Short mmCIF file of C-alpha atoms in Angstrom, two decimals:
data_model
loop_
_atom_site.label_atom_id
_atom_site.label_comp_id
_atom_site.label_asym_id
_atom_site.label_seq_id
_atom_site.Cartn_x
_atom_site.Cartn_y
_atom_site.Cartn_z
CA UNK A 495 -0.93 -4.01 -15.22
CA UNK A 496 2.84 -3.73 -15.60
CA UNK A 497 3.52 -4.93 -12.08
CA UNK A 498 6.16 -3.45 -9.81
CA UNK A 499 8.89 -1.80 -11.85
CA UNK A 500 12.45 -1.53 -10.60
CA UNK A 501 15.42 0.19 -12.15
CA UNK A 502 18.15 -0.42 -12.88
CA UNK A 503 18.07 -4.22 -13.11
CA UNK A 504 21.81 -4.42 -12.63
CA UNK A 505 24.20 -1.94 -11.08
CA UNK A 506 27.95 -2.23 -10.76
CA UNK A 507 29.73 0.49 -8.87
CA UNK A 508 32.90 1.14 -6.96
CA UNK A 509 33.22 1.38 -3.24
CA UNK A 510 32.46 4.87 -1.98
CA UNK A 511 30.10 5.78 -4.79
CA UNK A 512 26.48 6.74 -4.28
CA UNK A 513 23.89 4.27 -5.53
CA UNK A 514 20.21 5.01 -6.11
CA UNK A 515 17.68 2.26 -6.71
CA UNK A 516 14.24 3.11 -8.01
CA UNK A 517 10.82 1.55 -7.68
CA UNK A 518 7.40 2.19 -9.15
CA UNK A 519 4.68 0.30 -7.26
CA UNK A 520 1.49 -1.07 -8.73
CA UNK A 521 -1.06 1.69 -9.22
CA UNK A 522 -3.57 1.80 -6.38
CA UNK A 523 -1.29 0.08 -3.90
CA UNK A 524 -0.75 2.03 -0.71
CA UNK A 525 2.10 0.06 0.84
CA UNK A 526 5.64 -0.30 -0.41
CA UNK A 527 8.45 -2.48 0.90
CA UNK A 528 12.18 -2.58 0.25
CA UNK A 529 13.99 -5.89 0.81
CA UNK A 530 17.58 -7.06 0.52
CA UNK A 531 18.45 -10.63 -0.41
CA UNK A 532 21.87 -12.18 0.18
CA UNK A 533 23.10 -15.72 0.44
CA UNK A 534 24.23 -15.18 4.01
CA UNK A 535 21.23 -13.36 5.45
CA UNK A 536 18.39 -14.39 3.15
CA UNK A 537 15.54 -11.97 2.50
CA UNK A 538 15.44 -9.05 4.91
CA UNK A 539 12.88 -6.28 5.14
CA UNK A 540 14.65 -2.92 5.09
CA UNK A 541 11.78 -0.45 5.24
CA UNK A 542 8.01 -0.31 4.87
CA UNK A 543 5.97 2.68 3.69
CA UNK A 544 2.23 3.15 3.96
CA UNK A 545 0.58 6.06 2.16
CA UNK A 546 4.08 7.41 1.41
CA UNK A 547 5.01 7.54 5.10
CA UNK A 548 7.80 5.34 6.50
CA UNK A 549 6.19 3.04 9.06
CA UNK A 550 9.01 0.70 9.98
CA UNK A 551 12.64 1.38 9.08
CA UNK A 552 14.16 -0.81 11.76
CA UNK A 553 15.68 -3.02 9.10
CA UNK A 554 17.76 -0.27 7.50
CA UNK A 555 21.32 -1.41 8.19
CA UNK A 556 22.92 1.92 9.00
CA UNK A 557 22.95 5.61 8.22
CA UNK A 558 24.45 4.98 4.81
CA UNK A 559 21.05 3.73 3.72
CA UNK A 560 18.11 6.03 3.16
CA UNK A 561 14.73 5.59 1.49
CA UNK A 562 12.17 8.06 0.29
CA UNK A 563 8.70 7.93 -1.17
CA UNK A 564 7.86 11.41 -2.48
CA UNK A 565 4.57 10.28 -4.00
CA UNK A 566 2.40 7.21 -4.39
CA UNK A 567 4.05 6.10 -7.60
CA UNK A 568 7.74 6.36 -6.85
CA UNK A 569 10.28 5.36 -4.23
CA UNK A 570 14.06 5.39 -4.00
CA UNK A 571 16.59 3.52 -1.92
CA UNK A 572 19.92 5.29 -1.68
CA UNK A 573 23.25 3.99 -0.41
CA UNK A 574 25.92 6.59 0.24
CA UNK A 575 28.73 5.69 0.41
CA UNK A 576 28.44 2.16 -0.91
CA UNK A 577 30.58 -0.69 0.41
CA UNK A 578 31.32 -4.17 -0.99
CA UNK A 579 29.17 -5.75 1.74
CA UNK A 580 26.15 -3.94 0.27
CA UNK A 581 26.32 -6.24 -2.75
CA UNK A 582 22.97 -8.00 -2.91
CA UNK A 583 19.71 -8.19 -4.80
CA UNK A 584 17.34 -5.45 -3.70
CA UNK A 585 13.63 -6.05 -4.14
CA UNK A 586 10.76 -3.63 -4.04
CA UNK A 587 7.26 -4.91 -3.33
CA UNK A 588 3.87 -3.27 -3.06
CA UNK A 589 0.51 -4.21 -1.59
CA UNK A 590 -2.94 -2.76 -1.17
CA UNK A 591 -2.01 -1.61 2.31
CA UNK A 592 -5.23 -2.58 4.05
CA UNK A 593 -3.74 -5.02 6.52
CA UNK A 594 -0.10 -3.98 6.88
CA UNK A 595 2.13 -7.00 6.41
CA UNK A 596 -0.79 -9.39 5.94
CA UNK A 597 -1.71 -8.22 2.45
CA UNK A 598 -0.33 -10.04 -0.54
CA UNK A 599 2.89 -8.41 -1.62
CA UNK A 600 3.75 -8.14 -5.30
CA UNK A 601 7.45 -8.16 -5.91
CA UNK A 602 9.44 -6.44 -8.59
CA UNK A 603 12.18 -8.27 -10.52
CA UNK A 604 14.91 -6.86 -8.28
CA UNK A 605 18.08 -4.86 -8.75
CA UNK A 606 21.32 -6.81 -8.55
CA UNK A 607 23.90 -4.51 -6.99
CA UNK A 608 27.60 -5.24 -7.11
CA UNK A 609 29.97 -2.95 -5.22
CA UNK A 610 33.60 -3.46 -6.18
CA UNK B 72 11.76 -13.62 19.28
CA UNK B 73 9.78 -14.51 16.21
CA UNK B 74 11.40 -16.89 13.76
CA UNK B 75 10.69 -19.01 10.73
CA UNK B 76 12.59 -22.21 10.03
CA UNK B 77 12.78 -24.06 6.77
CA UNK B 78 14.91 -27.06 7.70
CA UNK B 79 15.55 -28.28 4.16
CA UNK B 80 18.00 -26.19 2.18
CA UNK B 81 17.72 -28.23 -1.01
CA UNK B 82 15.32 -30.95 -2.09
CA UNK B 83 15.32 -32.99 -5.28
CA UNK B 84 12.25 -34.92 -6.38
CA UNK B 85 11.37 -36.77 -9.55
CA UNK B 86 8.90 -35.27 -11.96
CA UNK B 87 5.44 -36.59 -11.13
CA UNK B 88 6.34 -37.39 -7.53
CA UNK B 89 4.70 -35.76 -4.54
CA UNK B 90 6.31 -32.91 -2.67
CA UNK B 91 6.28 -31.60 0.87
CA UNK B 92 8.30 -28.57 1.98
CA UNK B 93 8.54 -27.96 5.69
CA UNK B 94 8.05 -24.71 7.57
CA UNK B 95 8.04 -24.17 11.31
CA UNK B 96 7.53 -20.89 13.08
CA UNK B 97 7.98 -19.46 16.51
CA UNK B 98 5.52 -16.74 17.37
CA UNK B 99 3.60 -15.38 20.33
CA UNK B 100 0.26 -16.01 18.67
CA UNK B 101 -0.99 -17.48 15.43
CA UNK B 102 0.38 -15.22 12.74
CA UNK B 103 -0.52 -14.78 9.13
CA UNK B 104 1.33 -17.44 7.13
CA UNK B 105 2.50 -17.35 3.54
CA UNK B 106 4.33 -19.38 0.94
CA UNK B 107 6.14 -17.55 -1.85
CA UNK B 108 8.01 -18.95 -4.84
CA UNK B 109 11.01 -17.39 -6.56
CA UNK B 110 12.16 -18.50 -9.99
CA UNK B 111 15.77 -17.76 -10.98
CA UNK B 112 16.32 -14.07 -11.63
CA UNK B 113 12.78 -13.16 -10.64
CA UNK B 114 10.98 -11.60 -7.72
CA UNK B 115 8.83 -13.57 -5.33
CA UNK B 116 5.29 -14.64 -6.18
CA UNK B 117 2.63 -15.58 -3.64
CA UNK B 118 1.51 -19.21 -3.79
CA UNK B 119 -0.95 -19.16 -0.90
CA UNK B 120 -1.67 -17.66 2.50
CA UNK B 121 -3.44 -18.55 5.73
CA UNK B 122 -5.24 -16.12 7.98
CA UNK B 123 -7.85 -18.14 9.83
CA UNK B 124 -10.54 -20.74 9.33
CA UNK B 125 -9.96 -23.92 7.36
CA UNK B 126 -6.46 -25.09 8.14
CA UNK B 127 -5.96 -26.53 4.66
CA UNK B 128 -5.45 -23.76 2.12
CA UNK B 129 -5.34 -24.09 -1.62
CA UNK B 130 -3.04 -21.98 -3.72
CA UNK B 131 -2.01 -21.44 -7.28
CA UNK B 132 -0.22 -23.96 -9.49
CA UNK B 133 -1.76 -26.91 -7.64
CA UNK B 134 -0.08 -26.21 -4.30
CA UNK B 135 -1.70 -26.53 -0.91
CA UNK B 136 -0.54 -26.00 2.67
CA UNK B 137 -1.79 -27.17 6.02
CA UNK B 138 -1.59 -25.15 9.21
CA UNK B 139 -1.02 -27.26 12.32
CA UNK B 140 -1.19 -25.15 15.44
CA UNK B 141 0.02 -27.93 17.74
CA UNK B 142 3.19 -28.33 15.69
CA UNK B 143 3.64 -24.65 14.77
CA UNK B 144 3.97 -25.80 11.19
CA UNK B 145 2.73 -24.70 7.79
CA UNK B 146 4.00 -27.28 5.32
CA UNK B 147 3.59 -26.86 1.58
CA UNK B 148 2.49 -29.82 -0.53
CA UNK B 149 1.88 -30.74 -4.13
CA UNK B 150 0.67 -34.18 -5.21
CA UNK B 151 2.59 -34.27 -8.50
CA UNK B 152 5.43 -31.91 -9.35
CA UNK B 153 6.25 -30.61 -12.80
CA UNK B 154 9.65 -29.59 -14.13
CA UNK B 155 8.47 -25.97 -14.07
CA UNK B 156 8.14 -26.16 -10.28
CA UNK B 157 11.91 -26.01 -9.92
CA UNK B 158 12.50 -22.82 -7.94
CA UNK B 159 13.20 -21.45 -4.47
CA UNK B 160 10.33 -21.56 -1.98
CA UNK B 161 9.99 -19.23 0.96
CA UNK B 162 7.75 -19.50 3.99
CA UNK B 163 6.88 -16.23 5.73
CA UNK B 164 5.03 -15.09 8.83
CA UNK B 165 3.45 -11.72 9.47
CA UNK B 166 2.02 -10.29 12.68
CA UNK B 167 -1.56 -9.31 13.29
CA UNK B 168 -0.32 -6.02 14.63
CA UNK B 169 2.46 -3.69 13.62
CA UNK B 170 4.35 -4.59 16.76
CA UNK B 171 6.70 -6.64 14.63
CA UNK B 172 7.41 -7.17 10.97
CA UNK B 173 7.14 -9.84 8.33
CA UNK B 174 9.83 -12.49 8.49
CA UNK B 175 10.88 -14.80 5.70
CA UNK B 176 12.44 -18.22 6.09
CA UNK B 177 15.80 -18.99 4.55
CA UNK B 178 14.20 -20.78 1.62
CA UNK B 179 14.20 -24.29 0.18
CA UNK B 180 15.57 -24.86 -3.28
CA UNK B 181 13.59 -27.42 -5.23
CA UNK B 182 15.18 -29.35 -8.07
CA UNK B 183 13.22 -31.68 -10.33
CA UNK B 184 14.73 -34.90 -11.58
CA UNK B 185 13.54 -35.79 -15.12
#
């Protein structure tokens, strides 16, 4: 299995630009998670999907952030417009989805976003 | 409010020495408990997890952790560390219900002294 795939691995953009991060979960996994990791705030859960439906988006910082999961094999996290404080490493993770947060999560390699 | 505390930001141990990383949690009930490891530039990988039953859980790479309800702790241990264990270690708690979400600790960075 290829594991969780994220693209791009690195993204550098200018303030105000739209940024789209992509994730392909492990085949057969029904839950997908988006996290943000920064030095100041650590690892934060942004949103959690189960069977392509957003279950908990309370961690999404503000309206500039949106996430979609149009099918079981693809999800996007979009930031529009981007700001320098959005600079972070964004991780996608997937799990079987049988026990919500209790299942083992498999993390992708992350996307390092830099907003200038 | 639920919280996870990893009191040690950075620990350095000699190769071959024993290791203990601390994790304390604050939760309404016994949650699911996890330890993840993150190597530089990589995503997180699960080392072990506790749901119920035997309070001493074995994980991958020779790690183990002990759940102590009275101390609200879930410390990670390894009897003899290897240079390849140098990484960041995260403790996490997850609820039994969807009333709240998974929370990760701030992490402990482990360095290995040759």
